[in-house]
mmCIF file of C-alpha atoms in Angstrom:
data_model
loop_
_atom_site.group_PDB
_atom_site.id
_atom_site.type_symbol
_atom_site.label_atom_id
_atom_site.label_comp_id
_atom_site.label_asym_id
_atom_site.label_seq_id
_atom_site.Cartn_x
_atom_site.Cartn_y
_atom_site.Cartn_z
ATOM 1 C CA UNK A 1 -18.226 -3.404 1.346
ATOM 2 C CA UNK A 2 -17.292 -3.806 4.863
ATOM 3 C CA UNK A 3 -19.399 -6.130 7.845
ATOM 4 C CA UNK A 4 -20.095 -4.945 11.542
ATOM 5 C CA UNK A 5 -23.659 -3.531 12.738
ATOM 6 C CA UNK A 6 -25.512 -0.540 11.350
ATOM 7 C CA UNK A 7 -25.719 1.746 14.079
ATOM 8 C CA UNK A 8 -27.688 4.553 12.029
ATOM 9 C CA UNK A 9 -30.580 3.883 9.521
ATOM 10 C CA UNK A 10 -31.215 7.516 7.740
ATOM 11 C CA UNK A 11 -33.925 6.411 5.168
ATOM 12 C CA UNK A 12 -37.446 4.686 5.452
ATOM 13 C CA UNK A 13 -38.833 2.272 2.888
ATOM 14 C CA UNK A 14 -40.122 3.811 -0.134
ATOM 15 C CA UNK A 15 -38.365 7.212 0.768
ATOM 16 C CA UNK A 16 -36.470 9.411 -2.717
ATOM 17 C CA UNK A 17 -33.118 9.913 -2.046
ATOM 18 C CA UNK A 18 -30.426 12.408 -3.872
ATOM 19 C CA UNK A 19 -26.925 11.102 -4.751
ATOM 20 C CA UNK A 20 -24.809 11.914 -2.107
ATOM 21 C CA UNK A 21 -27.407 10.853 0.777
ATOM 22 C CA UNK A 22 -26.269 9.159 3.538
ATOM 23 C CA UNK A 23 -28.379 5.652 3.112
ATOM 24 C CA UNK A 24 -26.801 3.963 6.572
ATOM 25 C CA UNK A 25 -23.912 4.193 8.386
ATOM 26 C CA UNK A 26 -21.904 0.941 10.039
ATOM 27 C CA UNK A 27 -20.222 1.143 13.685
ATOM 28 C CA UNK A 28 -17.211 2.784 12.530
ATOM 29 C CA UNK A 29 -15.009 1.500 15.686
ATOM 30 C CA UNK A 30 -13.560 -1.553 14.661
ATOM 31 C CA UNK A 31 -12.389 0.445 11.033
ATOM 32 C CA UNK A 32 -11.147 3.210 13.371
ATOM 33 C CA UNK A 33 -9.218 1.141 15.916
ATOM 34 C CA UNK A 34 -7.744 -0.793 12.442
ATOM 35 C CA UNK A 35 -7.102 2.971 10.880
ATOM 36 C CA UNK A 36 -4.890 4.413 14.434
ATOM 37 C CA UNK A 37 -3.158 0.696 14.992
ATOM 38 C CA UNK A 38 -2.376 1.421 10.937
ATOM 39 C CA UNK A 39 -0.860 4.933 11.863
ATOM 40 C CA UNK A 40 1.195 3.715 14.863
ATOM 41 C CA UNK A 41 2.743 1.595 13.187
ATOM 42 C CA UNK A 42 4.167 3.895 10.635
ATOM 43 C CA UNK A 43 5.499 6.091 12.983
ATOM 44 C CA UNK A 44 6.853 3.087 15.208
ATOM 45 C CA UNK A 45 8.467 2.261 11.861
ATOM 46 C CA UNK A 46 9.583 5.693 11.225
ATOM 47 C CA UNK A 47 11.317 5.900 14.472
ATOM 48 C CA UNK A 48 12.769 2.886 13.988
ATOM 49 C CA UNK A 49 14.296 3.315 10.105
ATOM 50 C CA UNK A 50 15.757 6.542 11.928
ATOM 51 C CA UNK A 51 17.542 5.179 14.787
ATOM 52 C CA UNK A 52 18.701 2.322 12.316
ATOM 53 C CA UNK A 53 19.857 5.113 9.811
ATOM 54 C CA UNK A 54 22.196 6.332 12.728
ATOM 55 C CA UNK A 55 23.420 2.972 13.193
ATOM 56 C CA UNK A 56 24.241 2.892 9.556
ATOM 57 C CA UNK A 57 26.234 6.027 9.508
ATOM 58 C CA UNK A 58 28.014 5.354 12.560
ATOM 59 C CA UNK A 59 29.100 1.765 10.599
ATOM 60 C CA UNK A 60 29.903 3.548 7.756
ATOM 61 C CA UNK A 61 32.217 6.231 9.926
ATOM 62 C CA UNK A 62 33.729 2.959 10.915
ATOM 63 C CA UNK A 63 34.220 1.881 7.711
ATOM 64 C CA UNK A 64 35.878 5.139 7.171
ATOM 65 C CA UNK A 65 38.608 4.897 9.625
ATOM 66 C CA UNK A 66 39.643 1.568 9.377
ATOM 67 C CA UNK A 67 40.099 2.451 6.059
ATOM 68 C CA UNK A 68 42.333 5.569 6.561
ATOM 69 C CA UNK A 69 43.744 2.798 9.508
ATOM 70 C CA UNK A 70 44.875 0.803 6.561
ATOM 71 C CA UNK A 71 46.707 3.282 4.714
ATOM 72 C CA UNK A 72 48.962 4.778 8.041
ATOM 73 C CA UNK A 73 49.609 0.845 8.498
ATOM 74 C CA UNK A 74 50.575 0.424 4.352
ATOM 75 C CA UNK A 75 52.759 4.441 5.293
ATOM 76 C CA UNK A 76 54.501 2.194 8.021
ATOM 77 C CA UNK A 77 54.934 -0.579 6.665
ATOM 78 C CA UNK A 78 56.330 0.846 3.855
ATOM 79 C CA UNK A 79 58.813 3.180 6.071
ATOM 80 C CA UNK A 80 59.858 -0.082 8.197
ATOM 81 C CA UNK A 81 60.615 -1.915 4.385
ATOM 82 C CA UNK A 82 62.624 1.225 3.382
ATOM 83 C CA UNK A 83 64.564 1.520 6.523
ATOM 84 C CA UNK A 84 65.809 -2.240 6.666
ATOM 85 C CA UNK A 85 66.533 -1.972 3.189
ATOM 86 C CA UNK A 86 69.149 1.642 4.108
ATOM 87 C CA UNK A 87 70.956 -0.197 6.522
ATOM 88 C CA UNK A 88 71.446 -3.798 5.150
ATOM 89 C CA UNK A 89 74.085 -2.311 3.061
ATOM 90 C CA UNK A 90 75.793 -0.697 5.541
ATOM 91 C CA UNK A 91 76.211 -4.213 7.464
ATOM 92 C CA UNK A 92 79.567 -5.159 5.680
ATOM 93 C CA UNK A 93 81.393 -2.145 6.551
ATOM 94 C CA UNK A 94 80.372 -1.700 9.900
ATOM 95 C CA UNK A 95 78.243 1.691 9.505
ATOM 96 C CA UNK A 96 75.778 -0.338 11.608
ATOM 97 C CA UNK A 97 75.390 -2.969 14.326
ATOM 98 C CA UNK A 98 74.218 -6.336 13.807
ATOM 99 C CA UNK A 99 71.618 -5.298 16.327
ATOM 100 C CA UNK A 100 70.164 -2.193 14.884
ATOM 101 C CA UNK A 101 69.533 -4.202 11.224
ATOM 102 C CA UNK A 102 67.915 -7.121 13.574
ATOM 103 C CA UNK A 103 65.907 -4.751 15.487
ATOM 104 C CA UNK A 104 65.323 -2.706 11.979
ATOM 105 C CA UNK A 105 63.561 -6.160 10.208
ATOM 106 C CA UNK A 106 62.026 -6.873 13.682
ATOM 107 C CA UNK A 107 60.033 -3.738 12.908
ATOM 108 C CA UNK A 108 59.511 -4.286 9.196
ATOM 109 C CA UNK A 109 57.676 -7.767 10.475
ATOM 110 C CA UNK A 110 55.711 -6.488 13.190
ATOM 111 C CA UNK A 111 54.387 -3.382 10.533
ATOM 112 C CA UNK A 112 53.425 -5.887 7.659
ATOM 113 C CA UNK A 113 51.653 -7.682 10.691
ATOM 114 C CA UNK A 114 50.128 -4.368 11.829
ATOM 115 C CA UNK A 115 49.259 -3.802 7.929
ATOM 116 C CA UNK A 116 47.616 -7.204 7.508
ATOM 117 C CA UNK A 117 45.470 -6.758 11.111
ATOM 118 C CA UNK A 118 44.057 -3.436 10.264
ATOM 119 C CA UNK A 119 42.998 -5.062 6.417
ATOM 120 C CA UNK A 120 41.022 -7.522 8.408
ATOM 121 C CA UNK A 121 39.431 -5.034 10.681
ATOM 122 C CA UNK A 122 38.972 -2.900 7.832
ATOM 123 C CA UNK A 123 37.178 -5.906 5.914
ATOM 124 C CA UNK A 124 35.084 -6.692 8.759
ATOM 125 C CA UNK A 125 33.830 -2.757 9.345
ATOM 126 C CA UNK A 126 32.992 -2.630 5.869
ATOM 127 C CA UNK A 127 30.593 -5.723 6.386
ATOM 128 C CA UNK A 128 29.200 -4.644 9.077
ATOM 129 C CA UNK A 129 27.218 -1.835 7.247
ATOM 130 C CA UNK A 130 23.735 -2.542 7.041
ATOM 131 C CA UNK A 131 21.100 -0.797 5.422
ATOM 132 C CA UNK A 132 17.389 0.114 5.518
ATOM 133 C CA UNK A 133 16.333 -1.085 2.297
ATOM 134 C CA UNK A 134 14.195 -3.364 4.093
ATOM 135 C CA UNK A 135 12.448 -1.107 6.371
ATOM 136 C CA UNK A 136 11.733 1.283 3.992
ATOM 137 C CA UNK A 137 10.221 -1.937 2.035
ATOM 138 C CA UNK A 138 7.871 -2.370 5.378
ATOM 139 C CA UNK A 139 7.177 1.409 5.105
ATOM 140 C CA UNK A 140 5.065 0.830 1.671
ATOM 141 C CA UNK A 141 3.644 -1.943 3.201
ATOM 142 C CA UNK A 142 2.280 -0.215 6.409
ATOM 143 C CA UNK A 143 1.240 3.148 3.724
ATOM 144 C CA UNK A 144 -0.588 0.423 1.741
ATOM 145 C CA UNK A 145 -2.477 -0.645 5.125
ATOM 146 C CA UNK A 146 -3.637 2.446 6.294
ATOM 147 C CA UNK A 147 -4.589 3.335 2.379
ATOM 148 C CA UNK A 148 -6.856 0.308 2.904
ATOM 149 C CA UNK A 149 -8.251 0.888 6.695
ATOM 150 C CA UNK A 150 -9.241 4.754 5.688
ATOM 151 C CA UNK A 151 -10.932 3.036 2.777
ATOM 152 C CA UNK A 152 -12.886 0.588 5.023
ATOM 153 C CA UNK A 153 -13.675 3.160 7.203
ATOM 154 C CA UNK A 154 -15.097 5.294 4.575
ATOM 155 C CA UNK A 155 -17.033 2.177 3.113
ATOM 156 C CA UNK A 156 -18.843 2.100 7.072
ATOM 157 C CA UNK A 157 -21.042 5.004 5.668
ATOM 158 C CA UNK A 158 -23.173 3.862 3.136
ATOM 159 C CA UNK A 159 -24.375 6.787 0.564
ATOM 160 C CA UNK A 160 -26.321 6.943 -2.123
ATOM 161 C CA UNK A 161 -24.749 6.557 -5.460
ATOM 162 C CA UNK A 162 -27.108 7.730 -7.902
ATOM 163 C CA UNK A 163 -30.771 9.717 -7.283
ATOM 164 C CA UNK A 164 -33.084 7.031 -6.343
ATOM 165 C CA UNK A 165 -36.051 5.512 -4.422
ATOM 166 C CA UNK A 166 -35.187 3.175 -1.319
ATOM 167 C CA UNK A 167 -37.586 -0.212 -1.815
ATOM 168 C CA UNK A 168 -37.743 -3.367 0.198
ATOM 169 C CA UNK A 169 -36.589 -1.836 3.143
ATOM 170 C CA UNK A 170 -36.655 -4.776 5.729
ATOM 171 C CA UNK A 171 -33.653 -3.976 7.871
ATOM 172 C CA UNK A 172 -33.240 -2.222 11.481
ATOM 173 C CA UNK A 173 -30.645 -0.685 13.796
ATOM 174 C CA UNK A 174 -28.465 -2.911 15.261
ATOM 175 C CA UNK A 175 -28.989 -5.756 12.637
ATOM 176 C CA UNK A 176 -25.283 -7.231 11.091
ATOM 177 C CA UNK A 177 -24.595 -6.298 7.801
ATOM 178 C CA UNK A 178 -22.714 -8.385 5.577
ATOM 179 C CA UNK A 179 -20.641 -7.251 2.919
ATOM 180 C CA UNK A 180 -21.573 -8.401 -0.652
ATOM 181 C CA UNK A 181 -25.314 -8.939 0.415
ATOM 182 C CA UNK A 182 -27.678 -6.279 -0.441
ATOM 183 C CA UNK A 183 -29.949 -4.840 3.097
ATOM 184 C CA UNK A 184 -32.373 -2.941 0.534
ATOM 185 C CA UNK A 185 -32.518 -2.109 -3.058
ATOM 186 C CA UNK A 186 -31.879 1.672 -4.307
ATOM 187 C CA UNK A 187 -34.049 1.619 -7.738
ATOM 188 C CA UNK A 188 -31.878 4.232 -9.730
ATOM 189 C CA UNK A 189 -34.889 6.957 -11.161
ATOM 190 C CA UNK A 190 -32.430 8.591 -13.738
ATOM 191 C CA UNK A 191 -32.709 5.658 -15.919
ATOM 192 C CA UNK A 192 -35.773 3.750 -16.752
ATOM 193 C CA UNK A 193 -36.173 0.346 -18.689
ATOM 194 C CA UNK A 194 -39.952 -0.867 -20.224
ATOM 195 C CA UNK A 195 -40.602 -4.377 -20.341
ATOM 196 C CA UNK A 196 -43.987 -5.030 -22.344
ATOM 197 C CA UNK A 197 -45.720 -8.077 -23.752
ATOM 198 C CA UNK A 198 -46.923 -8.576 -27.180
ATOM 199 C CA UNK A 199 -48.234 -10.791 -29.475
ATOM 200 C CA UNK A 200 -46.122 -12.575 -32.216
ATOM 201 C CA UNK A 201 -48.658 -10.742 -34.601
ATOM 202 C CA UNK A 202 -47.608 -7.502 -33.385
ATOM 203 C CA UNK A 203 -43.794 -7.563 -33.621
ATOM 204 C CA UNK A 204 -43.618 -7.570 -36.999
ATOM 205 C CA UNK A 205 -42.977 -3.502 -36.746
ATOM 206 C CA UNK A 206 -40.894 -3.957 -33.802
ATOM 207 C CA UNK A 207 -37.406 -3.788 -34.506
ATOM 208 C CA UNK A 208 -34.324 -2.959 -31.829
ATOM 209 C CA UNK A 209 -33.221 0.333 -32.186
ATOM 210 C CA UNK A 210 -36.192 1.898 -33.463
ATOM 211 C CA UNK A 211 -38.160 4.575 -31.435
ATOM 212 C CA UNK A 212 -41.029 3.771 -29.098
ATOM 213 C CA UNK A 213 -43.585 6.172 -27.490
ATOM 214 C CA UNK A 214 -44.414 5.071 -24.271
ATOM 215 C CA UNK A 215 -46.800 5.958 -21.799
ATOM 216 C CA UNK A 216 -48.424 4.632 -18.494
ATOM 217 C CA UNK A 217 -52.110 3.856 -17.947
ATOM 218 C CA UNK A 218 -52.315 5.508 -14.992
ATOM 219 C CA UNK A 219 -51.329 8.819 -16.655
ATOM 220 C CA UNK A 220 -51.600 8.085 -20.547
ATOM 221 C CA UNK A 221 -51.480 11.936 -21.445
ATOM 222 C CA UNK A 222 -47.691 12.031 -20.536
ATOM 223 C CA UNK A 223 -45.818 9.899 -23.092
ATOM 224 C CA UNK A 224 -41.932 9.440 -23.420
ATOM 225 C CA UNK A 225 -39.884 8.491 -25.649
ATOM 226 C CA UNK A 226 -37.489 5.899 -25.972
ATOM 227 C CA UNK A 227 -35.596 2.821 -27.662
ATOM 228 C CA UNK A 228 -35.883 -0.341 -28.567
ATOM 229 C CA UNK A 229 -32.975 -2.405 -26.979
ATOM 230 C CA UNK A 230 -33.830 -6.304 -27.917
ATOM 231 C CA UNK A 231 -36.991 -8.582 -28.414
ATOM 232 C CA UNK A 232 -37.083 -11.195 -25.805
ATOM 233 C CA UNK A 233 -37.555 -14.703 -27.055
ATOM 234 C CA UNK A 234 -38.538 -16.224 -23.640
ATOM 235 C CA UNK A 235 -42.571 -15.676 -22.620
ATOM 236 C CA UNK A 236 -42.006 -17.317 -19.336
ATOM 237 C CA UNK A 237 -43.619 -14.130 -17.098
ATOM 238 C CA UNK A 238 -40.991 -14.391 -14.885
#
């Protein structure tokens, strides 16, 4: 599944193996250097979506009082409105001088101004929030890599899948392996297949799915039974 050198051959040609068995094992370095850069980078990432998350609440606290800024500056604003509108009345008679109205709508202007400068500040603290949506986007990203490099660095030891018998064993320490190309075949001996020639004049009885009793010439008192699976219609031997 994975390419680098095998650093450890554990079987010999010919040699039964359990499932389970450790068949070879790959140099496991490069996979573990991937697996730790994998790691660090999650923490890094960590670290970082938690000093961002500060950042965010501190904008958000912002947010907060500009917003309670807005409503003293509406409460003045308000008062200012209220208090020119007392006295204006009182102008005619001479309860008040021209000077205290002036100076009263003086304020009234400078609190709606107040009022309108603290919206704007408010406006702008709200859209200065951020978020961390899109670290915590990177986070699946960087669990997704290190899923992958722990799998590669599993895949650098090579066991045996099924009980078996190593054959064409033609490889050696330090040779590359390449993944997707076979370095020896693993003949699986909890399953066997027959292939046997016959004559046209003797398949007449043959049928898939019937039984067959099958034995070897080297040992012809053992037998074992089995199935027809299909009736080849090449004869090419190969």
């Amino acid at each position: 599944e994975v390419n680098w050198r095998i650093v450890e051959l554990c079987v010999t040609d010919n040699q039964a193996v359990k499932k389970g068995d450790v068949l070879f094992r790959i140099d496991p370095r490069p996979f573990q250097h991937t697996l730790e850069k994998a790691r660090a980078s999650l923490v890094a990432l960590d670290q970082e979506i938690m000093l961002t998350q500060r950042t965010v609440n501190a904008q958000k606290l912002a947010a907060d009082a500009a917003a309670s800024g807005v409503e003293r500056a509406k409460a003045l604003a308000s008062q200012a409105s209220e208090t020119r509108g007392r006295m204006e009345p009182l102008l005619p008679d001479g309860f008040v001088a021209p000077e205290q109205l002036d100076q009263a709508r003086t304020a009234e202007h400078a609190a709606q101004v107040q009022l309108e400068t603290t919206r704007i500040e408010a406006r702008k603290a709200s859209a200065a929030i951020s978020g961390v949506d899109a670290l915590v986007a990177k986070r699946d990203v960087a669990k997704a890599e290190i899923a992958m490099a722990e799998l590669n660095l599993e895949y650098a030891t090579v066991k045996a899948p099924c009980d078996g018998r190593v054959t064409d064993l033609k490889i050696a320490v330090g040779q590359f392996a390449s993944a997707g190309h076979p370095v020896f075949t693993l003949v699986d001996t909890g399953c066997w297949f027959v292939v046997a020639n016959f004559r046209e004049t003797e398949l007449k009885q043959i049928r898939p799915g019937r039984t067959a009793s099958v034995y070897l010439l080297s040992d012809p008192g053992q037998r074992y039974q089995g199935e027809v699976e299909s009736i080849g219609y090449g004869v090419f031997p190969d």
